[in-house]
Amino acid sequence: MVGGGNAARPTGFFFEVAIMKKFLLEICVDSFESARRASESGADRLELCGDLLVGGVSPSPFLIEQVVQRIKTPVNVLLRPRFGDFCFTDEEKEVLLKEIAFCAQAKVNGVVIGALTPEGDLDVPFLSQCMA
């Protein structure tokens, strides 16, 4: 039927799931101003990073505190001690664990981390440590 009326509506599991699904808009930000603008523009969540031009590294702890305290949108923090690969030295892992503890104290929504072995596999022992 053209032009309205009682057109048949598709039914079934896949149609219902498609209608019910709500997308979450997470925006990567690297400054207080970009966090404020993303929040005011309707972001559901922020991913706070440092130095996005190199793919993102851990942001300043002072920036983390400022954004978490002043912006009402939930904030996840990218934790990465340097740009490049995700194979971290023991010293870099130590820094990451301290950053995770700081983020917990700062009451961030969550942290975004990744770590690989030299063979390219997930560094499960270290990632488990991060989640403890």
CSV table of C-alpha atoms in Angstrom, one decimal:
chain,number,residue,atom,x,y,z
A,1,MET,CA,0.0,0.0,0.0
A,2,VAL,CA,1.5,3.3,-1.0
A,3,GLY,CA,1.1,6.5,0.9
A,4,GLY,CA,0.5,5.2,4.4
A,5,GLY,CA,-2.3,3.0,5.6
A,6,ASN,CA,-1.9,-0.3,7.3
A,7,ALA,CA,1.3,-1.5,5.7
A,8,ALA,CA,2.5,-4.8,7.0
A,9,ARG,CA,5.2,-4.5,9.6
A,10,PRO,CA,8.0,-7.0,9.7
A,11,THR,CA,8.1,-9.1,12.8
A,12,GLY,CA,10.3,-11.7,14.4
A,13,PHE,CA,13.4,-11.8,16.6
A,14,PHE,CA,15.8,-9.9,14.3
A,15,PHE,CA,13.4,-7.1,13.7
A,16,GLU,CA,12.7,-6.6,17.4
A,17,VAL,CA,16.4,-6.7,18.3
A,18,ALA,CA,17.1,-4.1,15.6
A,19,ILE,CA,14.5,-1.7,17.0
A,20,MET,CA,15.4,-2.2,20.6
A,21,LYS,CA,19.2,-1.7,20.2
A,22,LYS,CA,20.5,1.5,21.6
A,23,PHE,CA,23.9,2.6,20.4
A,24,LEU,CA,26.4,4.2,22.8
A,25,LEU,CA,28.3,7.2,21.5
A,26,GLU,CA,31.8,7.2,23.0
A,27,ILE,CA,34.1,10.1,21.9
A,28,CYS,CA,37.9,10.2,22.3
A,29,VAL,CA,39.0,13.4,23.8
A,30,ASP,CA,42.4,14.8,24.8
A,31,SER,CA,41.7,18.0,26.6
A,32,PHE,CA,39.2,19.5,29.0
A,33,GLU,CA,37.7,21.6,26.2
A,34,SER,CA,37.2,18.6,23.9
A,35,ALA,CA,35.7,16.7,26.8
A,36,ARG,CA,33.3,19.6,27.6
A,37,ARG,CA,32.2,20.0,24.0
A,38,ALA,CA,31.7,16.2,23.5
A,39,SER,CA,29.6,16.0,26.7
A,40,GLU,CA,27.5,19.0,25.7
A,41,SER,CA,27.0,17.5,22.2
A,42,GLY,CA,25.5,14.4,23.7
A,43,ALA,CA,28.3,11.9,24.1
A,44,ASP,CA,27.2,8.9,26.2
A,45,ARG,CA,30.8,8.3,27.4
A,46,LEU,CA,34.2,9.8,26.9
A,47,GLU,CA,37.6,8.1,26.3
A,48,LEU,CA,40.2,10.4,27.8
A,49,CYS,CA,43.5,10.1,26.1
A,50,GLY,CA,46.8,12.0,25.8
A,51,ASP,CA,48.5,12.8,22.5
A,52,LEU,CA,45.9,11.4,20.1
A,53,LEU,CA,48.2,12.4,17.2
A,54,VAL,CA,50.4,9.4,18.0
A,55,GLY,CA,47.5,7.0,18.7
A,56,GLY,CA,46.9,8.0,22.3
A,57,VAL,CA,48.9,7.6,25.5
A,58,SER,CA,48.0,8.0,29.2
A,59,PRO,CA,46.7,11.5,29.9
A,60,SER,CA,48.0,13.6,32.7
A,61,PRO,CA,46.6,12.7,36.2
A,62,PHE,CA,45.7,16.3,36.7
A,63,LEU,CA,43.7,16.3,33.4
A,64,ILE,CA,42.0,13.1,34.6
A,65,GLU,CA,40.9,14.6,37.9
A,66,GLN,CA,39.7,17.8,36.2
A,67,VAL,CA,37.6,16.0,33.6
A,68,VAL,CA,36.1,13.5,36.1
A,69,GLN,CA,35.3,16.2,38.6
A,70,ARG,CA,33.8,18.8,36.2
A,71,ILE,CA,32.2,16.8,33.4
A,72,LYS,CA,29.1,14.7,34.2
A,73,THR,CA,29.5,12.2,31.3
A,74,PRO,CA,31.2,8.9,32.3
A,75,VAL,CA,34.9,8.9,31.6
A,76,ASN,CA,37.0,5.9,30.6
A,77,VAL,CA,40.8,6.6,30.6
A,78,LEU,CA,43.2,5.2,28.0
A,79,LEU,CA,46.3,3.9,29.8
A,80,ARG,CA,49.3,3.4,27.6
A,81,PRO,CA,52.8,4.4,28.8
A,82,ARG,CA,54.1,5.3,25.3
A,83,PHE,CA,53.2,5.2,21.7
A,84,GLY,CA,54.2,2.2,19.5
A,85,ASP,CA,53.5,-1.4,20.2
A,86,PHE,CA,51.8,-3.0,23.2
A,87,CYS,CA,54.7,-5.2,24.3
A,88,PHE,CA,55.5,-3.5,27.6
A,89,THR,CA,58.7,-3.9,29.8
A,90,ASP,CA,58.4,-4.7,33.5
A,91,GLU,CA,58.9,-1.1,34.3
A,92,GLU,CA,56.1,0.0,31.9
A,93,LYS,CA,53.8,-2.6,33.5
A,94,GLU,CA,54.6,-1.2,36.9
A,95,VAL,CA,53.6,2.3,35.7
A,96,LEU,CA,50.4,0.9,34.2
A,97,LEU,CA,49.4,-0.7,37.5
A,98,LYS,CA,50.0,2.6,39.3
A,99,GLU,CA,48.0,4.4,36.8
A,100,ILE,CA,45.1,1.9,37.2
A,101,ALA,CA,45.2,2.5,41.0
A,102,PHE,CA,45.2,6.2,40.5
A,103,CYS,CA,42.2,6.0,38.1
A,104,ALA,CA,40.3,3.9,40.7
A,105,GLN,CA,41.0,6.5,43.4
A,106,ALA,CA,39.9,9.3,40.9
A,107,LYS,CA,36.6,7.4,40.4
A,108,VAL,CA,36.8,7.1,36.6
A,109,ASN,CA,34.2,5.0,34.9
A,110,GLY,CA,36.8,2.5,33.6
A,111,VAL,CA,40.2,2.2,32.0
A,112,VAL,CA,41.1,1.2,28.5
A,113,ILE,CA,44.2,-1.0,28.3
A,114,GLY,CA,45.9,-3.6,26.1
A,115,ALA,CA,49.1,-5.6,26.4
A,116,LEU,CA,50.7,-8.2,24.1
A,117,THR,CA,53.5,-10.7,24.4
A,118,PRO,CA,56.5,-10.5,22.0
A,119,GLU,CA,54.7,-13.2,20.0
A,120,GLY,CA,51.7,-11.0,19.5
A,121,ASP,CA,49.4,-12.9,21.9
A,122,LEU,CA,47.4,-11.2,24.7
A,123,ASP,CA,49.5,-10.9,27.8
A,124,VAL,CA,46.9,-12.7,29.9
A,125,PRO,CA,48.9,-12.8,33.1
A,126,PHE,CA,49.5,-9.1,33.1
A,127,LEU,CA,46.0,-8.2,31.9
A,128,SER,CA,44.6,-10.4,34.7
A,129,GLN,CA,46.8,-8.4,37.2
A,130,CYS,CA,45.3,-5.2,35.8
A,131,MET,CA,41.8,-6.4,36.4
A,132,ALA,CA,42.4,-7.6,40.0
